[in-house]
CSV table of C-alpha atoms in Angstrom, one decimal:
chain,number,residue,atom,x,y,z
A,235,UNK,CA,-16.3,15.3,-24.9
A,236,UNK,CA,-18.4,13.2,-22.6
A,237,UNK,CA,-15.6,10.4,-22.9
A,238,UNK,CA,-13.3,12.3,-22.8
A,239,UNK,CA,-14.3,13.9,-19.4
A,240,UNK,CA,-14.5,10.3,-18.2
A,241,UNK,CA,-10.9,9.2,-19.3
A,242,UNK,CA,-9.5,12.4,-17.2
A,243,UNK,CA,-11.7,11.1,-14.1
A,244,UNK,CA,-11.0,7.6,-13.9
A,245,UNK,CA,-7.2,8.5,-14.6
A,246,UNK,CA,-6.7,11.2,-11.8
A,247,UNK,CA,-10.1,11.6,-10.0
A,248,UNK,CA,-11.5,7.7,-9.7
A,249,UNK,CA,-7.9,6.1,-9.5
A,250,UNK,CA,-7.7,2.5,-8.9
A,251,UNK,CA,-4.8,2.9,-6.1
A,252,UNK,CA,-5.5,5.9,-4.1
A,253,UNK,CA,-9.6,6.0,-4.1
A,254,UNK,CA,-10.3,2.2,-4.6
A,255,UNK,CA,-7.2,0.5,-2.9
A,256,UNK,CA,-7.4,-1.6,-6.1
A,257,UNK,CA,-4.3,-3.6,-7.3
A,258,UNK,CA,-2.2,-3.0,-3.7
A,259,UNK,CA,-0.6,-6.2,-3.5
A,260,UNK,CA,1.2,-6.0,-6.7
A,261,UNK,CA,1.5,-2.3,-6.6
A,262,UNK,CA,4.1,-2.8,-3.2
A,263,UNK,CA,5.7,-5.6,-4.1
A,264,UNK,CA,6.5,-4.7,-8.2
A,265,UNK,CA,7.0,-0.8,-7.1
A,266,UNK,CA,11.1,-1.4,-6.0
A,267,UNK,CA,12.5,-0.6,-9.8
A,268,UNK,CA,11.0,2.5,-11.8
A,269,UNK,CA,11.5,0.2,-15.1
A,270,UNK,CA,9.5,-3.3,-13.4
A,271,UNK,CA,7.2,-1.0,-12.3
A,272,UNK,CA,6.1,0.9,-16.2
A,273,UNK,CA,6.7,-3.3,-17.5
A,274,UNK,CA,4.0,-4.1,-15.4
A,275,UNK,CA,2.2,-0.8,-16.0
A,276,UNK,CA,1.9,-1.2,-19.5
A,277,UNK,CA,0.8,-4.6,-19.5
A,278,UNK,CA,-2.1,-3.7,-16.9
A,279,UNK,CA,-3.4,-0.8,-19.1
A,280,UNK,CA,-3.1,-3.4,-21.7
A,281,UNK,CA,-5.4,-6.1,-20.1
A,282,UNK,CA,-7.6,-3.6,-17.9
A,283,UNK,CA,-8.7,-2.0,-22.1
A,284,UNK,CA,-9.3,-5.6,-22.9
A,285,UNK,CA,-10.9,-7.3,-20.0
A,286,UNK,CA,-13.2,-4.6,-19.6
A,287,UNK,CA,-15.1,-4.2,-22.8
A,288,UNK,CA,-15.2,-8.2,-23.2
A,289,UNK,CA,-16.9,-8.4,-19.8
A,290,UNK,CA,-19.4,-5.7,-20.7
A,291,UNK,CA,-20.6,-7.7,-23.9
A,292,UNK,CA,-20.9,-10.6,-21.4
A,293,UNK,CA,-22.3,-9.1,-18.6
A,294,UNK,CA,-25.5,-7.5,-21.5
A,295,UNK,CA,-25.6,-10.2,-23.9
A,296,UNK,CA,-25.3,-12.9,-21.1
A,297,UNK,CA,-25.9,-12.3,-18.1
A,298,UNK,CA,-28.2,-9.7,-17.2
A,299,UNK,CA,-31.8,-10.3,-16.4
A,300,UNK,CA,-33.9,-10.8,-20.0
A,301,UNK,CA,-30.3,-10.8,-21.9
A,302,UNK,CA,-30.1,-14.0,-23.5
A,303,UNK,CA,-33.7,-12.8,-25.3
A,304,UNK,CA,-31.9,-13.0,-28.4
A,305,UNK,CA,-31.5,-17.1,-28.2
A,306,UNK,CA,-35.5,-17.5,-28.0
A,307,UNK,CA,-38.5,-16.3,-26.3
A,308,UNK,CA,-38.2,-19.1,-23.8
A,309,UNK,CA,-35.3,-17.5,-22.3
A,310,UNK,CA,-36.2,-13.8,-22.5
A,311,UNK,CA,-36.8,-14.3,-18.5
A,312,UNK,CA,-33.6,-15.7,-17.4
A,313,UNK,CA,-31.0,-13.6,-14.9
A,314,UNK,CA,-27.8,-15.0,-14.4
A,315,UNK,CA,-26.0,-12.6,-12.4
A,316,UNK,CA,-25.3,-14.5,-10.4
A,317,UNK,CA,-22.1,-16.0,-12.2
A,318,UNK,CA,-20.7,-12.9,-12.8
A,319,UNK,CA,-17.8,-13.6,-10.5
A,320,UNK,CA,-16.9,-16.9,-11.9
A,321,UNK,CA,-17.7,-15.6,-15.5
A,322,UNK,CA,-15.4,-12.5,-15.1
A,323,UNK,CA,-12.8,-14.1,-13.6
A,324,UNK,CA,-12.6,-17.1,-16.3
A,325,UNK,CA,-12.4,-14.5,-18.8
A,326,UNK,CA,-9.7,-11.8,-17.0
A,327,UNK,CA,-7.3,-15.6,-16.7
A,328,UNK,CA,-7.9,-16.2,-20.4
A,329,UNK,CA,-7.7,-12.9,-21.3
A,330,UNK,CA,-4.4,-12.9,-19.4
A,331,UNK,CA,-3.5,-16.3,-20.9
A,332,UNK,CA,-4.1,-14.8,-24.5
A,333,UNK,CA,-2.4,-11.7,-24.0
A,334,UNK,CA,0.8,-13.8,-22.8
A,335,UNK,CA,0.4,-15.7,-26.3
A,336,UNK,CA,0.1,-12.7,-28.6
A,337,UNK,CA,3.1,-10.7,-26.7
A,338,UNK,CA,5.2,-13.9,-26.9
A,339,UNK,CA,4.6,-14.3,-31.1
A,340,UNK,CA,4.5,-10.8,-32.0
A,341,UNK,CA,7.4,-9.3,-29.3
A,342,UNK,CA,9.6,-11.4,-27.7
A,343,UNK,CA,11.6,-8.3,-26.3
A,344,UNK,CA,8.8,-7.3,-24.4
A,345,UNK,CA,7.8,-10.9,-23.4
A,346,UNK,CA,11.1,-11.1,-22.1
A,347,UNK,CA,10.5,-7.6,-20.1
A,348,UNK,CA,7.3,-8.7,-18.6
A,349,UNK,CA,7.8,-12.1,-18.4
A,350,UNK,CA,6.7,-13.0,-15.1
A,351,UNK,CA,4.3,-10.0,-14.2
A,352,UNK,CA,2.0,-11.3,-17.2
A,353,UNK,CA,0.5,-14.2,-15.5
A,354,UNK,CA,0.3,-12.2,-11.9
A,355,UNK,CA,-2.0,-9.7,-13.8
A,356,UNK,CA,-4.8,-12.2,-13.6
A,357,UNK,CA,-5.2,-11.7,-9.4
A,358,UNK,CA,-4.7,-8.4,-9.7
A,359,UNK,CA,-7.5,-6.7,-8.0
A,360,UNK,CA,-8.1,-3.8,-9.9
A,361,UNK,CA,-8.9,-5.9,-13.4
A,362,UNK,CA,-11.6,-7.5,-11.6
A,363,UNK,CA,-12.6,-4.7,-9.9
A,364,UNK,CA,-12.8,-2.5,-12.8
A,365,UNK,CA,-15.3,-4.5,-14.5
A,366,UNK,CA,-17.4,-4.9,-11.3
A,367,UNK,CA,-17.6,-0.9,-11.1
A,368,UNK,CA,-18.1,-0.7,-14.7
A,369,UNK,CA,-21.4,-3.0,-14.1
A,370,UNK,CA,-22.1,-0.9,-10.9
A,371,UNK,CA,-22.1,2.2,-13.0
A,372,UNK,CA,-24.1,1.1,-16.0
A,373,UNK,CA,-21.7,2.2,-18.5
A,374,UNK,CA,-21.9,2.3,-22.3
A,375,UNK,CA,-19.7,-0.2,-24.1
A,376,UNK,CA,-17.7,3.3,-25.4
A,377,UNK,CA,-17.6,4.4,-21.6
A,378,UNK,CA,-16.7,0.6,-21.0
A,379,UNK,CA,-13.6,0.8,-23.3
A,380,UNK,CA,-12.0,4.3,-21.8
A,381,UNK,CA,-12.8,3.9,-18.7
A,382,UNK,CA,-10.7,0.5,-19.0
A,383,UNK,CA,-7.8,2.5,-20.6
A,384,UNK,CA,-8.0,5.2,-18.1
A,385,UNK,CA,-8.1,3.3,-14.8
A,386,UNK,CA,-5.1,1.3,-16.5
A,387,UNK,CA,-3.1,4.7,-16.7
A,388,UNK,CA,-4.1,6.0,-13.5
A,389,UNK,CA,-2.7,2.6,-11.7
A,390,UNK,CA,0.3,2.9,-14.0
A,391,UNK,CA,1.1,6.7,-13.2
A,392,UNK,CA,1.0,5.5,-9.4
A,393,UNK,CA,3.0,2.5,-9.3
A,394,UNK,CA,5.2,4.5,-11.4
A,395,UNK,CA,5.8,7.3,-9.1
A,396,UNK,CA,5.7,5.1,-6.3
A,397,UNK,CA,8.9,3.6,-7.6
A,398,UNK,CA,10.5,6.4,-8.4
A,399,UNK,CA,10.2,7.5,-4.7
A,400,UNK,CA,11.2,3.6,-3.8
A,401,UNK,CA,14.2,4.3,-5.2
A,402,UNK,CA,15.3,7.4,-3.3
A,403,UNK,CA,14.6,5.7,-0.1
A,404,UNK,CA,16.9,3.0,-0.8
A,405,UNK,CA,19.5,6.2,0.7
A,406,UNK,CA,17.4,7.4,3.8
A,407,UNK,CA,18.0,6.5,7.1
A,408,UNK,CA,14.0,4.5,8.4
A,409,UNK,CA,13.6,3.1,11.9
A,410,UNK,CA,14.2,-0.3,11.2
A,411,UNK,CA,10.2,-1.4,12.0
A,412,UNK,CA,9.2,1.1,9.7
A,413,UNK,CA,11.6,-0.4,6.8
A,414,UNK,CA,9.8,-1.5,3.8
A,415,UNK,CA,6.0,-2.0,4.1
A,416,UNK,CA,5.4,0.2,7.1
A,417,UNK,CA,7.4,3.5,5.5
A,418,UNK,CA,5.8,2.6,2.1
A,419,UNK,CA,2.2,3.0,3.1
A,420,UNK,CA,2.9,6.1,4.8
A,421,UNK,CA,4.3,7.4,1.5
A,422,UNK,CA,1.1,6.2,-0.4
A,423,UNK,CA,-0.8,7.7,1.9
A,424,UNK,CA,1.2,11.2,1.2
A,425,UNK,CA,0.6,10.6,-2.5
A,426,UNK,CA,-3.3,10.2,-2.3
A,427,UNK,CA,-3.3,13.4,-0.1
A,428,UNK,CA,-1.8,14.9,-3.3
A,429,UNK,CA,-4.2,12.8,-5.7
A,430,UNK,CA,-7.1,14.0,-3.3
A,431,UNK,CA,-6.3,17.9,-4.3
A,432,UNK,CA,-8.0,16.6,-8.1
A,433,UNK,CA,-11.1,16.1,-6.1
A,434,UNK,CA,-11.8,20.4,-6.3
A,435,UNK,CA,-11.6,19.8,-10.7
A,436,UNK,CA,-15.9,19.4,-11.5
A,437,UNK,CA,-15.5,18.2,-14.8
B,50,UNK,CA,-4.2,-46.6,26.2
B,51,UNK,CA,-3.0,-50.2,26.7
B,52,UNK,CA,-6.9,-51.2,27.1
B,53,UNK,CA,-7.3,-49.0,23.5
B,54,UNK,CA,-4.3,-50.4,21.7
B,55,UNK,CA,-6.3,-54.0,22.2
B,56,UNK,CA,-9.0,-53.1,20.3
B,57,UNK,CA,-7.3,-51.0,17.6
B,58,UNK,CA,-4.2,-53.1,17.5
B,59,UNK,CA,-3.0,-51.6,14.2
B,60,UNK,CA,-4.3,-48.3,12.9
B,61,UNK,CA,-4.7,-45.8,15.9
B,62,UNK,CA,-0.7,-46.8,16.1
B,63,UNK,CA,0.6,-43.3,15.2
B,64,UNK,CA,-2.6,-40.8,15.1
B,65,UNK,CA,-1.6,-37.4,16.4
B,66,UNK,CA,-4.0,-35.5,18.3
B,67,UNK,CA,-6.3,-33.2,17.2
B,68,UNK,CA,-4.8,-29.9,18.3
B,69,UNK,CA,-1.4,-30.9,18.7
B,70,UNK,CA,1.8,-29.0,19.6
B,71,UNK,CA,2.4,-28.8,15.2
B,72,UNK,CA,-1.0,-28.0,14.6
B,73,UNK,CA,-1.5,-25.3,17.2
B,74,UNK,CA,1.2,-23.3,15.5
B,75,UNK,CA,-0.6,-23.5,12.2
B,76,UNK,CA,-3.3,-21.1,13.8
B,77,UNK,CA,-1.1,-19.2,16.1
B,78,UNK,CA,1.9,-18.2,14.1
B,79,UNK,CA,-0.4,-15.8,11.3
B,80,UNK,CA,-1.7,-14.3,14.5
B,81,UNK,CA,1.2,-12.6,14.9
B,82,UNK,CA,4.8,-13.9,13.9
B,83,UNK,CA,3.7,-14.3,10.4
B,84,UNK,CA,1.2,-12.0,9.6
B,85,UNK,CA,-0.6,-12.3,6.3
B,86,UNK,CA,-1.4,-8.3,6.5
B,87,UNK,CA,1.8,-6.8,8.2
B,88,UNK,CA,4.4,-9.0,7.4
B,89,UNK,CA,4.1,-10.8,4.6
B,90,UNK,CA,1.7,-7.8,2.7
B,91,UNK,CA,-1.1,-9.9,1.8
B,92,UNK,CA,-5.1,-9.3,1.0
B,93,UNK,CA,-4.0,-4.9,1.6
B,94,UNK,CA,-6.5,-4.2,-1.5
B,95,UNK,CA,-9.9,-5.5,0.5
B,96,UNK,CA,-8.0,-4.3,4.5
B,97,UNK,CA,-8.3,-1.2,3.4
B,98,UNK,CA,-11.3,-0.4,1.3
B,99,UNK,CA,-14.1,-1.6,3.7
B,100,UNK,CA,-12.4,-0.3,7.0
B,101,UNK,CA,-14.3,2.8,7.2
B,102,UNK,CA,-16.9,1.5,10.1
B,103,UNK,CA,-16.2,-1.3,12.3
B,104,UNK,CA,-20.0,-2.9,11.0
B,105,UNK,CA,-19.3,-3.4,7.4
B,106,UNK,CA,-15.3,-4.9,8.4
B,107,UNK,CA,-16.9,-7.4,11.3
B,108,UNK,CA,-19.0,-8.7,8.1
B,109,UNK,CA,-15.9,-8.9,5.8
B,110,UNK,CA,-13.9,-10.7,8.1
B,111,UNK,CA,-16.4,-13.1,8.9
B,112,UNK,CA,-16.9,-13.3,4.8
B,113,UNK,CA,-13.2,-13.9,4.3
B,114,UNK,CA,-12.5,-16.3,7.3
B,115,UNK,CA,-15.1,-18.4,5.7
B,116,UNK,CA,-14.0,-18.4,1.9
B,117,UNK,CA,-10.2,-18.9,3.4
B,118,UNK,CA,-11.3,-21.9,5.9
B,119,UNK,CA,-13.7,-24.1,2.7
B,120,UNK,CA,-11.3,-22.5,-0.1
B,121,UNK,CA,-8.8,-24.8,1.8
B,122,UNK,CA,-10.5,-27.8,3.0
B,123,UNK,CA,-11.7,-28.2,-0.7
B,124,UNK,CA,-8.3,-27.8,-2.4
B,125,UNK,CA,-6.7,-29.8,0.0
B,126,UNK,CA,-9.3,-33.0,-0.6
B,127,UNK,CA,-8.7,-32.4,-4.7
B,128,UNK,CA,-4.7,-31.7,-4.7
B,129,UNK,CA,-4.2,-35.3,-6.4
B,130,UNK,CA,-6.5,-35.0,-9.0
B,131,UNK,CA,-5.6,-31.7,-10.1
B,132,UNK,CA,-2.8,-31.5,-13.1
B,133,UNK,CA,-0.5,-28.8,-12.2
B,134,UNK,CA,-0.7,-26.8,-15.2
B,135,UNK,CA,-4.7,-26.3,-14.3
B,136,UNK,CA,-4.0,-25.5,-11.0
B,137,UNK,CA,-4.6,-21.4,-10.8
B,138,UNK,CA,-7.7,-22.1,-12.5
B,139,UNK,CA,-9.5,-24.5,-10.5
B,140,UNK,CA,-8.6,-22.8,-7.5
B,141,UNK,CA,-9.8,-19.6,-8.9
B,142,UNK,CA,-13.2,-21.3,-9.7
B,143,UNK,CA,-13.2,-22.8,-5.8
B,144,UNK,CA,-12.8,-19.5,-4.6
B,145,UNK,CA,-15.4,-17.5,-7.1
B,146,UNK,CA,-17.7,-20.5,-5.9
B,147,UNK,CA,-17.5,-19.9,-2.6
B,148,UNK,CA,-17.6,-16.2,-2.5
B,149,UNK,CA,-20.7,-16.3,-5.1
B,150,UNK,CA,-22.3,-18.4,-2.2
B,151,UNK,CA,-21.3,-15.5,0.3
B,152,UNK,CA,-22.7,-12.9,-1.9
B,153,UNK,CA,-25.8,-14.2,-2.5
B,154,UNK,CA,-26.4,-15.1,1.6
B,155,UNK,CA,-25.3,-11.6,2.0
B,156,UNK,CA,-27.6,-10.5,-0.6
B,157,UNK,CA,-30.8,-12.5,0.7
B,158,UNK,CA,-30.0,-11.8,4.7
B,159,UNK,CA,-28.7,-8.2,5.1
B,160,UNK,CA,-29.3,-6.3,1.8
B,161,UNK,CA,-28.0,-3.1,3.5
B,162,UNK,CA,-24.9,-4.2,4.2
B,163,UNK,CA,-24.8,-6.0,0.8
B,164,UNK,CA,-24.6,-2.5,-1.1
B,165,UNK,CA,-22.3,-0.6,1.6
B,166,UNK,CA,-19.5,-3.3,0.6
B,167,UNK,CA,-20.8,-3.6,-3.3
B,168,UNK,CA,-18.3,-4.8,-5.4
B,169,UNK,CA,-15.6,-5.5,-2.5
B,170,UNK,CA,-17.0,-8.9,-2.2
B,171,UNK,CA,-16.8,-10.0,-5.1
B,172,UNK,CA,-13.1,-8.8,-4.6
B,173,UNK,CA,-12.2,-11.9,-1.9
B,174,UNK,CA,-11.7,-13.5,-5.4
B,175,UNK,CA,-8.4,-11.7,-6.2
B,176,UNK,CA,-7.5,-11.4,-2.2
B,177,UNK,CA,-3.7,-12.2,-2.5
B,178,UNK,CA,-4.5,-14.2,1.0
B,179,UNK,CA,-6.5,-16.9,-0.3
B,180,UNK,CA,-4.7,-17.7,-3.8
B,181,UNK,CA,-2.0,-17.7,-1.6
B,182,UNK,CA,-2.8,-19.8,1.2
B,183,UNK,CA,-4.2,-22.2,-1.6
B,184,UNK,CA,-0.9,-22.2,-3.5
B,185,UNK,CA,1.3,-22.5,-0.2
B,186,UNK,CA,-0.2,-24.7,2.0
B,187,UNK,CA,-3.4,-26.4,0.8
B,188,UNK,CA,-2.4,-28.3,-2.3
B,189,UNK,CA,0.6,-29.9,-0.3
B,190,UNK,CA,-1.2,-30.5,3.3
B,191,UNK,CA,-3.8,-32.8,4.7
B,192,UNK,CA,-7.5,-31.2,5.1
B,193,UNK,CA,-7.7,-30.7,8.6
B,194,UNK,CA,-4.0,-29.2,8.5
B,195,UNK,CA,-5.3,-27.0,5.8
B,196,UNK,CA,-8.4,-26.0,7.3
B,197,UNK,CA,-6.4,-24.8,10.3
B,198,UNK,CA,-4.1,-23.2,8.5
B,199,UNK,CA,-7.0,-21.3,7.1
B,200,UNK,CA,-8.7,-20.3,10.3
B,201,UNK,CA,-5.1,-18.7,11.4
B,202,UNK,CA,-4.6,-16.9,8.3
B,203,UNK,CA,-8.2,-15.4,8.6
B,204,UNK,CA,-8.0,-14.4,11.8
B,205,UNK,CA,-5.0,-13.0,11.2
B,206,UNK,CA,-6.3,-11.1,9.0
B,207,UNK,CA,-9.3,-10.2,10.8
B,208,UNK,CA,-7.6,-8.7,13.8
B,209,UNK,CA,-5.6,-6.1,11.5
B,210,UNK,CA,-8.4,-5.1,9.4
B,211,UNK,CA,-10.9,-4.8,12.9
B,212,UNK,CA,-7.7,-2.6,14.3
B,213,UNK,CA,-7.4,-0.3,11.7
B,214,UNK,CA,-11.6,-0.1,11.2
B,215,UNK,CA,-11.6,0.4,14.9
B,216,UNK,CA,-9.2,3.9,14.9
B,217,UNK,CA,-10.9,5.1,11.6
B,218,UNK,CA,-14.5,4.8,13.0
B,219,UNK,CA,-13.0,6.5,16.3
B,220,UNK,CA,-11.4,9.5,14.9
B,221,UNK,CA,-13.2,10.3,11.7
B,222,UNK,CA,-17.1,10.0,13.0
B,223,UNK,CA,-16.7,9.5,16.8
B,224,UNK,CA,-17.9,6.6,17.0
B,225,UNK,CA,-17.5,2.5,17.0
B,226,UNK,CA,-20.0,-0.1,16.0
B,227,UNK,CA,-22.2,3.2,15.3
B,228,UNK,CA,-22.5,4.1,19.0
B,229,UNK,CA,-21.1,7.7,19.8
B,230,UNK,CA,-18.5,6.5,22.5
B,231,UNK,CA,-16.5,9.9,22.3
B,232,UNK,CA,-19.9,12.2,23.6
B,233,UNK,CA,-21.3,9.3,26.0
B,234,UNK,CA,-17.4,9.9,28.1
B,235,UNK,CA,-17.9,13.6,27.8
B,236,UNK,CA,-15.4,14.6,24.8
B,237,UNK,CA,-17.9,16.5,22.7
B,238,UNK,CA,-15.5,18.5,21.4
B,239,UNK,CA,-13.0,16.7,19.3
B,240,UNK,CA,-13.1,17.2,15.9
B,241,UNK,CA,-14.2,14.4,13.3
B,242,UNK,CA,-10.8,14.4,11.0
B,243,UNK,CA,-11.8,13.8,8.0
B,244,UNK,CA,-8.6,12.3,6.7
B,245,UNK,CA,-9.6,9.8,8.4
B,246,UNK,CA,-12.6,8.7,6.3
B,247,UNK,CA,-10.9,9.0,3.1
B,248,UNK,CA,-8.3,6.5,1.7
B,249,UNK,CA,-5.5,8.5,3.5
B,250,UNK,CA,-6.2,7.8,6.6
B,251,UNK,CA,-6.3,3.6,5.9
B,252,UNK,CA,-2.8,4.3,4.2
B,253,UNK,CA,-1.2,5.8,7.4
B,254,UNK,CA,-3.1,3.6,10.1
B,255,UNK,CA,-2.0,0.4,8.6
B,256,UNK,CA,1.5,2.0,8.0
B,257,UNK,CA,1.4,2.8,11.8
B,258,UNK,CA,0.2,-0.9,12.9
B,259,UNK,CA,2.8,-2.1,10.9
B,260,UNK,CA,5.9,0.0,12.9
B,261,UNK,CA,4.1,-0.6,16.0
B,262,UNK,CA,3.6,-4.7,15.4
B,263,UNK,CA,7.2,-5.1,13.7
B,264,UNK,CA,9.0,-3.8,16.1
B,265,UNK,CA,7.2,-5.6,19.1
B,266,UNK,CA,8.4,-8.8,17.1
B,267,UNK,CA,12.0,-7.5,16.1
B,268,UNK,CA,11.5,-8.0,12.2
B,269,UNK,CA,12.9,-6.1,10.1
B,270,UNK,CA,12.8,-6.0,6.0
B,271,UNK,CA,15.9,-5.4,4.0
C-alpha cells in the first residue's frame, strides 16, 4: 500500500515537470505532435524504471560511505560520493545506449518510432534528476523501482497533454512575441496551477 | 608596427587582436540577439528551479558561467583527439568533472547554500546550454574563441535567470537579496502572492520575459 501511495505521489503530486522543472528542454521542443510526444513518453518511463534502480544498487553497494565493506575490511572506510555525478551519468548514457540496442533487435517498429528521441533521453534532466532525489530521499530499492516508473508517467501525462493543447494553438490568433516559447510557458504554467490542486490529496 | 614587424618578421604576420570586432560578437550576441534562455530555449530545467531568491540564483549563475567557460576551453584543446563516435561521452565526463569540482567547493565553502540548491547542481550536467555549446561551437573553434563564446552564453544566461529570481523574490516574499525593500519604501501592505513561490509563478515570469525581450528584438517563431 505504502508503494503504492508513493506511485500516485511521484505521478501527480511530486511530478518531474510542474514541481521539479525536470526534463523542460525536451518537454518544449518534442511537445508540437500528441504522437512524438507519447514516442518519447514511453521511452522515458522506460529508461527513468531502469536508470533508477541500477543507480540505487550503485549508489549502496558502491559508493556510499562503508559500502564497498563487502570487498574487504580494508575498505569498509571508503566514501565515494563524490563520483556520483560522473558514475550516474555514465550509467543513464549506457543505459540509454542499451536500451537503443534491445528496441532495435526486438522492435524495429518502435525503433523506427523513437528513433531519434532515444539517444536525447540521456541529457534529459529528469533521468538524472530522478536518481539524485531518489538518493536525497533514502529510498528502498522497491521505493527506488516505482518511484522510477511513476515520475516516468507523470512526465509522460504532461508532455502528453502539453501536446495536445500545442496542437489546438496551431489555430489561435498569439501576438507574434508571444508565438511559440513565450505562449507555451504561460500554458505550462496554467497546467501546474491545475496539477497544484493534487497538493490538498494527504495520502 | 614597422619597428615590430623587424623583429617578428614572420609569425605575428596575421595575429588578430585579442578582442576583435569577430570576437566581441561571440560574447555580445547570447546577450541578447541569440539568447540561450529566450530564444533558442536552452538550460529552462535549472532557470527555473533555483529562481526562488535572488542568493541561491547569484550562486548558480556564477556555478554555471564557470562549468560553461572550462567545459569549453577543455573541449576545444581535445577536439582532434577525440573520435567522433565518443564524442557525447567525453564531453559528458568534462562536464560531470567540472561540476563535481563545483559541488565539492560549494560543499566545503557555503554548506547552507549547498543544501538549498541540493540536487540542482548536480543538474548543470544535463543543462541543455553546456552539451550544447560543447556540440556547436567548442569542438570546431579555437580555445580562446571557445572560451569567449562561453562567457557570452553564461551571461546570457545569467541575466535571464537573475531577472526572473529578481520578480519572484519581489512579489512572493517582499524582498530581494533577503532585504525587505517593499516595507523599508513604505508599502507594508502588499500581499506576498504566493503563486509566485511555487513553480507557477517561474512558468509565467519567464513566459513574460520572453514577450517582452522578443518583441524588443522583432523575432518571431513560426
Amino acid at each position: 500500500m505504502e508503494l503504492f501511495n508513493l506511485g500516485i505521489k511521484s505521478i501527480f503530486i511530486d511530478n518531474m515537470i510542474f514541481a521539479y522543472f525536470l526534463g523542460m528542454c525536451s518537454f518544449l521542443a518534442v511537445s508540437k505532435k500528441v504522437t512524438t510526444a507519447l514516442g518519447l513518453g514511453a521511452a522515458v518511463v522506460f529508461v527513468l524504471g531502469i536508470t533508477v534502480p541500477v543507480d540505487w544498487l550503485v549508489q549502496e553497494y558502491i559508493l556510499k560511505e562503508g559500502a564497498l565493506a563487502w570487498l574487504g575490511p580494508q575498505f569498509a572506510e571508503m566514501n565515494l560520493e563524490f563520483l556520483q555525478f560522473i558514475m550516474f551519468i555514465a550509467i543513464i548514457a549506457a543505459m540509454v545506449q542499451l536500451v537503443e540496442m534491445v528496441v532495435e533487435k526486438f522492435s524495429p517498429s518502435l525503433y523506427g518510432s523513437l528513433g531519434i528521441f532515444l539517444p536525447l533521453i540521456a541529457v534529459n534532466c529528469a533521468i538524472l534528476g530522478g536518481s539524485l532525489f531518489m538518493v536525497q530521499r533514502d529510498y528502498t530499492l522497491a521505493e527506488a523501482s516505482v518511484y522510477g516508473v511513476g515520475s516516468g508517467i507523470g512526465w509522460m501525462f504532461a508532455i502528453v497533454a502539453l501536446a495536445a493543447v500545442r496542437e489546438k494553438l496551431k489555430y489561435s490568433n498569439v501576438p507574434d512575441g508571444l508565438k511559440g516559447l513565450g505562449i507555451t510557458m504561460i500554458i505550462t504554467g496554467l497546467m501546474g496551477i491545475a496539477f497544484k490542486s493534487f497538493i490538498g490529496i494527504a495520502i | 608596427m614597422s619597428t615590430e614587424t623587424l623583429e617578428q618578421p614572420v609569425v605575428k604576420k596575421q595575429a588578430e587582436p585579442l578582442f576583435s570586432k569577430r570576437r566581441k560578437r561571440f560574447v555580445m550576441d547570447p546577450l541578447d540577439d541569440d539568447n540561450p534562455v529566450t530564444i533558442q530555449v536552452l538550460g529552462i530545467c535549472s532557470a527555473l528551479a533555483v529562481t526562488v531568491k535572488m542568493e541561491p540564483t547569484l550562486i548558480m549563475s556564477v556555478a554555471v558561467v564557470f562549468v560553461i567557460v572550462f567545459s569549453n576551453l577543455i573541449t576545444s584543446l581535445v577536439r582532434n583527439l577525440v573520435p567522433g563516435r565518443v564524442r557525447i561521452i567525453v564531453q559528458l565526463g568534462i562536464i560531470a568533472t567540472l561540476v563535481t569540482v563545483v559541488s565539492e567547493i560549494l560543499k566545503a565553502y557555503n554548506y547552507e547554500m549547498y543544501k538549498v540548491l541540493g540536487a540542482f547542481v548536480g543538474l548543470i550536467i544535463t543543462n541543455c546550454i553546456v552539451m550544447g555549446r560543447l556540440e556547436a561551437f567548442a569542438m570546431g573553434n579555437k580555445p580562446w574563441d571557445s572560451v569567449l563564446d562561453g562567457f557570452g552564453s553564461g551571461f546570457g544566461y545569467a541575466w535571464v535567470i537573475l531577472t526572473v529570481a529578481f520578480f519572484r523574490e519581489l512579489l512572493g516574499s517582499g524582498t530581494v537579496f533577503d532585504y525587505p525593500i517593499l516595507e523599508k519604501i513604505g508599502l507594508v501592505n502588499i500581499q506576498n502572492n504566493g503563486l509566485m513561490v511555487d513553480s507557477i509563478g517561474a512558468f509565467m515570469v519567464l513566459g513574460l520575459i520572453i514577450w517582452v525581450q522578443r518583441t524588443r528584438n522583432g523575432y518571431v517563431e513560426h
